[in-house]
Amino acid sequence: MEGREARAGSRPTIADVAAAAGVARSTVSRAMNREHTFYRSESAARIRAVAESLGYEPNPSAANLRRRQTNTIGVLVSRLTDTVMATLYEEIASACAARGYHALVATTYGDPGLERDNGHTMLASRVDGLILTTATTEGGLCTELLERGVPHVLALRAYGSSPSVTGDDALGGYLATRHLVDLGHREIGILTGPDEAPTALARREGYRRALAEAGIPEMPEFVYSSTFSMESGEAAAEAFLGAARRPTAVFAVNDNTAIGFTSMVQRAGLRIPTDLSVVGYNDIPLVGRLAVPLTSVRVPFREIAAAAVDSLLDQVAGRTGTGSGAARVVAPTLIPRASTARPPVREPAAVSEG
Amino acid sequence: MEGREARAGSRPTIADVAAAAGVARSTVSRAMNREHTFYRSESAARIRAVAESLGYEPNPSAANLRRRQTNTIGVLVSRLTDTVMATLYEEIASACAARGYHALVATTYGDPGLERDNGHTMLASRVDGLILTTATTEGGLCTELLERGVPHVLALRAYGSSPSVTGDDALGGYLATRHLVDLGHREIGILTGPDEAPTALARREGYRRALAEAGIPEMPEFVYSSTFSMESGEAAAEAFLGAARRPTAVFAVNDNTAIGFTSMVQRAGLRIPTDLSVVGYNDIPLVGRLAVPLTSVRVPFREIAAAAVDSLLDQVAGRTGTGSGAARVVAPTLIPRASTARPPVREPAAVSEG
DNA sequence: CTGTTAGCGCGTTCAA
DNA sequence: TTGAACGCGCTAACAG
């Protein structure tokens, strides 16, 4: 009850616990860490009880310093206000927690420079590894990580030989388009997404495959360029509305784009799905609750997050086990909703009547 | 070129820099930290150049251990997939970065138990302070923080004597309702939000004040209970649609609720704003881009975030300066859009015709 | 299984 | 202004 008693403001240290329990500090340390076999002993439990009664909590800075690792991983996302990124990060954080790790997040705002800077900042704070979700066709930070041998995984994106976990975007694009084909559509447009985004490219590839399979030629005039934003969806809608000829259905690479597009088209007086069917991608919670619930492609973010974390921790632990370092791809699912229906009956124009 | 040369895998330490620069380690330390006057000297710049050429980056674990602080604050939010929370956190993180601090985020999913646990986890990892956004009328974690003397700030919420930075919800509710009154509405409903949420309560108070000011009695049958979710907006819509008498306008405490409500009402065939005007709250980016852009109350999240961080860092630094420890309130702004218009002309029923 | 010893990398006295 | 010495709190190596 003296001497090693903790001073007023400061928290008890391992030495306080050792003194109170009448053992050496190293013994306390072993009693606190699952890694040691001693952890499971009865006296270890007693020591932990003492620790708890003192309100002792190990100082992670000290432990990290000594252990030479932080048990923390960094996650780079474009924006947290993007529901897709927020969802993915929540799942990553929870996967980390389940494995005794911490997650740290930083935003890149789609800027490769910021991606690099924030990646370096996280590395400077000694994260054990990085999950990147913002890689473009240019590679950016991940090339450097590869060279430096820093453990990292790409999620929702793939590039070069970096390990990655992605949704099967080509399949998703195929499912979306196939759904429209099955409904009887023959004139199917696409909002393409940005050219630098491999995901967008892959979804478009799936779109092409579904069209080809159905023997439908791809119509360049039904291709509307866009980025992933709602604004670009609106811009695409203007192109759509202003064109001489319109498709009866549209596949948007992304829910946001679909929302912007749909809203603008509706404002112009078209009815969804009566006049036009629309399919989105990602199935963010919102789209199921719009005035016209949106058919969308659901991506298993939880599974992707878990796989990415597993792969990363494998690298951190040095066991680049089965399939780590490789590219893992998980399949998406189509969720049909009210925004898609059979195509409108065309006015009985010059169809085999001439 | 020998001896202190960094081993292959490990990064250079302050000792490596000292050796390379031909000075003592303490000199390097002073050259790296702005706090020292020496930092601004010419030789300090030279030392930093050497450090950079070696790729030296201070080990934060070691520095934190020594300094007894982490330069990191923790932020507790309900969910990152909630755009409001994501926005606030982005702003907090950027305010922290501007002040040389780091931000850490954890989610509570609205569960007081999780709030407590995650708060403790962050404290265990030695964050210098906490920003809470999830306090309810029950207080929860913040009571404990107050007792333990842990620096903390509530953002978007207030409770007890904890310092807080909030939007002026009563004013927001007033502005929203006043806008409807000015358009000529006399029958104005409200989606209330959860009873335990002080923000919801305050917004409702503003609603009442605007009604009273216009000499409009509050109609209990125009009060639809809800939480903050889209689902609850849909539920409220069902109550609305099923009722014998309906208001001509509705103020929703929250954009999500407004979206759920509006969608459902539109699906039932009502037109916004022709048949019904709707106002939301928070002005998340989405609502300006819906098929019918939603009138909403914009909250200055950036300002709130900056003020919260400032207040917190004041506490951390021990300078509980002017107004810190107090409650700061910032004013919201009404953003009128297409979802609000003059009330429909009522069928010329039994009005002064009997 | 437990204690002793050493040191992780840094910032900060205290002298010079 | 600079350097020497110390210790932050912890874990790992090495006895015993």
Coordinates of N, CA and C in Angstrom, one line a residue, chain A residues 209-349:
Chain A
R209 N -21.3 -9.1 -73.0 CA -21.4 -10.5 -73.1 C -22.9 -10.9 -73.2
A210 N -23.7 -10.3 -72.3 CA -25.1 -10.6 -72.2 C -25.8 -10.3 -73.5
L211 N -25.4 -9.1 -74.1 CA -26.0 -8.7 -75.4 C -25.6 -9.7 -76.5
A212 N -24.3 -10.0 -76.5 CA -23.8 -10.9 -77.5 C -24.6 -12.3 -77.4
E213 N -24.7 -12.7 -76.2 CA -25.4 -14.0 -76.0 C -26.8 -14.0 -76.6
A214 N -27.4 -12.8 -76.4 CA -28.8 -12.7 -76.9 C -28.9 -12.3 -78.4
G215 N -27.7 -12.2 -79.0 CA -27.7 -11.9 -80.4 C -28.1 -10.4 -80.6
I216 N -27.9 -9.6 -79.6 CA -28.2 -8.2 -79.8 C -27.0 -7.4 -80.1
P217 N -27.0 -6.7 -81.2 CA -25.8 -5.9 -81.5 C -25.6 -4.7 -80.5
E218 N -24.4 -4.4 -80.2 CA -24.2 -3.2 -79.3 C -24.4 -1.9 -80.0
M219 N -25.3 -1.1 -79.5 CA -25.5 0.2 -80.2 C -24.7 1.3 -79.5
P220 N -23.8 1.9 -80.3 CA -23.0 3.0 -79.7 C -23.9 4.2 -79.2
E221 N -25.0 4.4 -79.9 CA -25.8 5.5 -79.4 C -26.5 5.3 -78.1
F222 N -26.5 4.0 -77.6 CA -27.1 3.7 -76.4 C -26.1 3.7 -75.2
V223 N -24.9 4.1 -75.5 CA -23.8 4.2 -74.5 C -23.7 5.6 -74.0
Y224 N -23.9 5.8 -72.7 CA -23.9 7.1 -72.1 C -22.7 7.1 -71.2
S225 N -21.8 8.0 -71.4 CA -20.6 8.0 -70.5 C -21.0 8.7 -69.2
S226 N -20.3 8.3 -68.2 CA -20.6 8.9 -66.8 C -19.4 8.6 -65.9
T227 N -19.4 9.2 -64.8 CA -18.4 8.7 -63.8 C -19.3 8.0 -62.7
F228 N -18.9 7.9 -61.5 CA -19.7 7.2 -60.5 C -20.7 8.1 -59.8
S229 N -20.7 9.4 -60.1 CA -21.5 10.3 -59.3 C -22.9 10.5 -59.7
M230 N -23.7 11.0 -58.9 CA -25.1 11.3 -59.2 C -25.2 12.4 -60.3
E231 N -24.3 13.3 -60.2 CA -24.3 14.4 -61.2 C -24.1 13.8 -62.6
S232 N -23.2 12.9 -62.7 CA -22.9 12.3 -64.0 C -24.1 11.5 -64.5
G233 N -24.9 11.0 -63.5 CA -26.1 10.3 -63.9 C -27.1 11.3 -64.5
E234 N -27.1 12.5 -63.9 CA -28.0 13.5 -64.4 C -27.6 14.0 -65.8
A235 N -26.3 14.1 -66.0 CA -25.8 14.5 -67.3 C -26.1 13.5 -68.3
A236 N -26.0 12.2 -68.0 CA -26.3 11.1 -68.9 C -27.8 11.2 -69.3
A237 N -28.6 11.6 -68.3 CA -30.0 11.6 -68.6 C -30.3 12.7 -69.6
E238 N -29.6 13.8 -69.5 CA -29.8 14.8 -70.5 C -29.4 14.3 -71.9
A239 N -28.4 13.6 -72.0 CA -28.0 13.0 -73.3 C -29.1 12.1 -73.8
F240 N -29.5 11.3 -72.8 CA -30.6 10.3 -73.1 C -31.8 11.0 -73.6
L241 N -32.3 12.0 -72.9 CA -33.5 12.7 -73.3 C -33.4 13.4 -74.6
G242 N -32.2 13.9 -74.9 CA -32.0 14.7 -76.1 C -31.8 13.9 -77.3
A243 N -31.6 12.6 -77.2 CA -31.3 11.8 -78.4 C -32.5 11.5 -79.2
A244 N -32.3 11.2 -80.5 CA -33.3 10.9 -81.4 C -34.0 9.5 -81.0
R245 N -33.1 8.6 -80.7 CA -33.6 7.3 -80.4 C -33.2 6.9 -79.0
R246 N -34.1 6.2 -78.3 CA -33.8 5.8 -76.9 C -33.9 4.3 -76.7
P247 N -33.1 3.8 -75.8 CA -33.3 2.4 -75.4 C -34.5 2.2 -74.5
T248 N -35.0 1.0 -74.4 CA -36.1 0.8 -73.5 C -35.7 0.4 -72.1
A249 N -34.4 0.2 -71.9 CA -33.8 -0.1 -70.6 C -32.4 0.4 -70.5
V250 N -32.0 0.6 -69.3 CA -30.6 1.1 -69.1 C -30.0 0.4 -67.9
F251 N -28.7 0.1 -68.0 CA -28.0 -0.5 -66.9 C -26.9 0.6 -66.5
A252 N -27.1 1.0 -65.3 CA -26.1 2.0 -64.7 C -25.0 1.2 -63.9
V253 N -23.8 1.6 -64.1 CA -22.7 0.9 -63.5 C -22.7 1.1 -62.0
N254 N -23.6 1.9 -61.5 CA -23.5 2.3 -60.1 C -24.9 2.8 -59.6
D255 N -25.2 2.6 -58.4 CA -26.5 3.1 -57.8 C -26.6 4.6 -57.9
N256 N -25.5 5.3 -57.5 CA -25.5 6.8 -57.5 C -25.9 7.3 -58.9
T257 N -25.2 6.8 -59.9 CA -25.4 7.2 -61.3 C -26.9 6.9 -61.6
A258 N -27.3 5.7 -61.2 CA -28.7 5.3 -61.5 C -29.7 6.3 -60.9
I259 N -29.4 6.7 -59.7 CA -30.3 7.6 -59.0 C -30.4 9.0 -59.7
G260 N -29.2 9.5 -60.0 CA -29.2 10.8 -60.7 C -29.9 10.7 -62.1
F261 N -29.6 9.6 -62.8 CA -30.2 9.4 -64.1 C -31.8 9.3 -64.0
T262 N -32.2 8.4 -63.1 CA -33.6 8.1 -62.9 C -34.4 9.4 -62.5
S263 N -33.8 10.1 -61.6 CA -34.5 11.3 -61.1 C -34.7 12.3 -62.2
M264 N -33.7 12.5 -63.0 CA -33.8 13.5 -64.1 C -34.8 13.0 -65.1
V265 N -34.7 11.7 -65.4 CA -35.7 11.2 -66.4 C -37.1 11.3 -66.0
Q266 N -37.3 11.0 -64.7 CA -38.6 11.1 -64.1 C -39.1 12.6 -64.2
R267 N -38.2 13.5 -63.8 CA -38.6 14.9 -63.9 C -39.1 15.3 -65.3
A268 N -38.5 14.6 -66.3 CA -38.9 14.9 -67.7 C -40.2 14.3 -68.1
G269 N -40.8 13.5 -67.1 CA -42.1 13.0 -67.4 C -42.1 11.5 -67.7
L270 N -41.0 10.9 -67.9 CA -41.0 9.5 -68.2 C -41.3 8.7 -66.9
R271 N -42.0 7.6 -67.1 CA -42.4 6.7 -66.0 C -41.5 5.5 -65.9
I272 N -41.0 5.2 -64.7 CA -40.2 4.0 -64.5 C -41.1 3.0 -63.8
P273 N -41.2 1.8 -64.2 CA -40.5 1.2 -65.3 C -41.4 1.2 -66.6
T274 N -42.5 1.8 -66.6 CA -43.5 1.7 -67.7 C -42.8 2.1 -69.0
D275 N -42.1 3.3 -69.0 CA -41.5 3.8 -70.2 C -40.0 3.3 -70.3
L276 N -39.4 3.1 -69.2 CA -38.0 2.8 -69.1 C -37.6 1.9 -67.9
S277 N -36.9 0.9 -68.2 CA -36.4 0.1 -67.0 C -35.0 0.5 -66.7
V278 N -34.7 0.5 -65.4 CA -33.3 0.9 -64.9 C -32.8 -0.1 -63.9
V279 N -31.5 -0.5 -64.1 CA -30.8 -1.4 -63.1 C -29.6 -0.6 -62.6
G280 N -29.4 -0.7 -61.3 CA -28.2 -0.1 -60.7 C -27.2 -1.1 -60.2
Y281 N -26.2 -0.7 -59.4 CA -25.2 -1.6 -59.0 C -24.7 -1.2 -57.6
N282 N -24.6 -2.2 -56.7 CA -24.1 -2.2 -55.4 C -25.2 -2.4 -54.4
D283 N -26.5 -2.1 -54.8 CA -27.6 -2.3 -53.9 C -27.4 -1.6 -52.5
I284 N -27.1 -0.3 -52.5 CA -27.0 0.4 -51.2 C -28.4 0.4 -50.6
P285 N -28.5 0.5 -49.3 CA -29.8 0.3 -48.7 C -30.9 1.3 -49.2
L286 N -30.4 2.5 -49.5 CA -31.4 3.5 -50.0 C -32.2 3.1 -51.2
V287 N -31.6 2.4 -52.2 CA -32.3 2.2 -53.5 C -33.5 1.3 -53.4
G288 N -33.5 0.5 -52.3 CA -34.7 -0.3 -52.1 C -35.9 0.5 -51.6
R289 N -35.6 1.7 -51.2 CA -36.6 2.5 -50.6 C -37.0 3.8 -51.3
L290 N -36.6 3.8 -52.6 CA -36.9 5.0 -53.4 C -38.4 4.9 -53.8
A291 N -38.9 6.0 -54.3 CA -40.3 6.0 -54.7 C -40.6 4.8 -55.7
V292 N -39.6 4.6 -56.6 CA -39.6 3.4 -57.4 C -38.4 2.6 -57.0
P293 N -38.6 1.6 -56.2 CA -37.4 0.8 -55.7 C -36.6 0.3 -56.9
L294 N -35.3 0.4 -56.8 CA -34.4 0.2 -57.9 C -33.9 -1.3 -57.9
T295 N -34.0 -1.9 -59.0 CA -33.4 -3.2 -59.2 C -31.9 -3.0 -59.2
S296 N -31.1 -3.8 -58.5 CA -29.7 -3.5 -58.4 C -28.9 -4.8 -58.2
V297 N -27.6 -4.7 -58.4 CA -26.8 -5.9 -58.2 C -26.1 -5.8 -56.8
R298 N -26.4 -6.8 -56.0 CA -25.9 -6.8 -54.6 C -24.5 -7.4 -54.5
V299 N -23.6 -6.7 -53.9 CA -22.2 -7.1 -53.7 C -22.0 -7.5 -52.3
P300 N -21.4 -8.7 -52.0 CA -21.3 -9.2 -50.7 C -20.1 -8.5 -50.0
F301 N -20.3 -7.3 -49.5 CA -19.3 -6.5 -48.9 C -18.6 -7.2 -47.7
R302 N -19.5 -7.8 -46.9 CA -19.0 -8.5 -45.7 C -17.9 -9.5 -46.0
E303 N -18.3 -10.3 -47.0 CA -17.4 -11.4 -47.4 C -16.1 -10.8 -48.0
I304 N -16.2 -9.8 -48.8 CA -15.0 -9.2 -49.4 C -14.1 -8.6 -48.3
A305 N -14.8 -7.9 -47.3 CA -14.0 -7.3 -46.2 C -13.3 -8.4 -45.4
A306 N -14.0 -9.5 -45.1 CA -13.4 -10.5 -44.3 C -12.2 -11.2 -45.0
A307 N -12.4 -11.4 -46.3 CA -11.3 -12.0 -47.1 C -10.1 -11.1 -47.2
A308 N -10.4 -9.8 -47.4 CA -9.3 -8.9 -47.5 C -8.5 -8.8 -46.2
V309 N -9.2 -8.8 -45.1 CA -8.5 -8.7 -43.8 C -7.7 -10.0 -43.6
D310 N -8.3 -11.2 -43.9 CA -7.6 -12.4 -43.7 C -6.3 -12.4 -44.6
S311 N -6.5 -12.0 -45.8 CA -5.3 -12.0 -46.7 C -4.2 -11.1 -46.1
L312 N -4.6 -10.0 -45.7 CA -3.6 -9.0 -45.1 C -2.9 -9.6 -43.9
L313 N -3.7 -10.1 -43.0 CA -3.1 -10.6 -41.7 C -2.2 -11.8 -42.0
D314 N -2.6 -12.6 -43.0 CA -1.7 -13.7 -43.5 C -0.3 -13.1 -43.9
Q315 N -0.3 -12.0 -44.6 CA 0.9 -11.4 -45.1 C 1.7 -10.9 -43.9
V316 N 1.0 -10.2 -43.0 CA 1.6 -9.6 -41.8 C 2.3 -10.7 -41.0
A317 N 1.6 -11.8 -40.8 CA 2.2 -12.9 -40.0 C 3.2 -13.7 -40.8
G318 N 3.4 -13.3 -42.1 CA 4.5 -14.0 -42.8 C 4.0 -15.3 -43.5
R319 N 2.8 -15.8 -43.1 CA 2.3 -17.0 -43.7 C 1.4 -16.6 -44.9
T320 N 2.0 -16.5 -46.0 CA 1.3 -16.1 -47.2 C 0.6 -17.4 -47.7
G321 N -0.3 -17.9 -46.9 CA -0.9 -19.2 -47.1 C -1.7 -19.4 -48.4
T322 N -2.4 -20.4 -48.4 CA -3.2 -20.9 -49.6 C -3.9 -19.7 -50.3
G323 N -3.5 -19.4 -51.4 CA -4.3 -18.4 -52.2 C -4.1 -17.0 -51.8
S324 N -3.5 -16.7 -50.7 CA -3.1 -15.3 -50.4 C -2.1 -14.9 -51.4
G325 N -2.1 -13.6 -51.7 CA -1.2 -13.1 -52.7 C -1.8 -13.3 -54.1
A326 N -2.9 -14.0 -54.1 CA -3.7 -14.2 -55.3 C -4.9 -13.3 -55.4
A327 N -5.6 -13.4 -56.4 CA -6.8 -12.5 -56.6 C -8.0 -13.4 -56.3
R328 N -8.8 -12.9 -55.3 CA -10.0 -13.6 -55.0 C -11.2 -12.9 -55.5
V329 N -12.1 -13.6 -56.1 CA -13.3 -12.9 -56.7 C -14.5 -13.5 -56.1
V330 N -15.4 -12.6 -55.7 CA -16.7 -13.2 -55.1 C -17.9 -12.7 -56.0
A331 N -18.9 -13.6 -56.0 CA -20.0 -13.4 -57.0 C -21.1 -12.5 -56.4
P332 N -21.6 -11.6 -57.2 CA -22.7 -10.7 -56.8 C -24.0 -11.4 -57.1
T333 N -25.1 -10.8 -56.7 CA -26.4 -11.3 -56.9 C -27.3 -10.2 -57.4
L334 N -28.2 -10.5 -58.3 CA -29.2 -9.5 -58.8 C -30.4 -9.5 -57.9
I335 N -30.8 -8.3 -57.5 CA -32.0 -8.1 -56.7 C -33.0 -7.4 -57.5
P336 N -34.0 -8.1 -58.0 CA -35.0 -7.5 -58.9 C -36.0 -6.6 -58.1
R337 N -36.3 -5.4 -58.5 CA -37.3 -4.6 -57.9 C -38.2 -3.9 -58.9
A338 N -38.8 -2.9 -58.5 CA -39.9 -2.3 -59.3 C -39.4 -1.5 -60.5
S339 N -38.1 -1.2 -60.5 CA -37.6 -0.3 -61.6 C -37.4 -1.0 -62.9
T340 N -37.6 -2.3 -62.9 CA -37.5 -3.1 -64.2 C -38.8 -3.9 -64.5
A341 N -39.2 -3.8 -65.8 CA -40.4 -4.5 -66.2 C -40.2 -4.8 -67.7
R342 N -41.3 -5.4 -68.3 CA -41.2 -5.7 -69.7 C -41.2 -4.3 -70.4
P343 N -40.6 -4.4 -71.6 CA -40.5 -3.1 -72.4 C -41.9 -2.6 -72.8
P344 N -42.0 -1.3 -73.0 CA -43.3 -0.8 -73.5 C -43.6 -1.3 -74.9
V345 N -44.9 -1.5 -75.1 CA -45.3 -2.0 -76.5 C -45.1 -0.8 -77.4
R346 N -44.3 -1.1 -78.4 CA -44.0 0.0 -79.4 C -45.2 0.3 -80.2
E347 N -45.3 1.5 -80.7 CA -46.4 1.8 -81.6 C -46.2 0.9 -82.8
P348 N -47.3 0.3 -83.3 CA -47.2 -0.6 -84.4 C -46.7 0.1 -85.6
A349 N -45.5 0.4 -85.7 CA -45.0 1.2 -86.8 C -44.8 0.4 -88.0

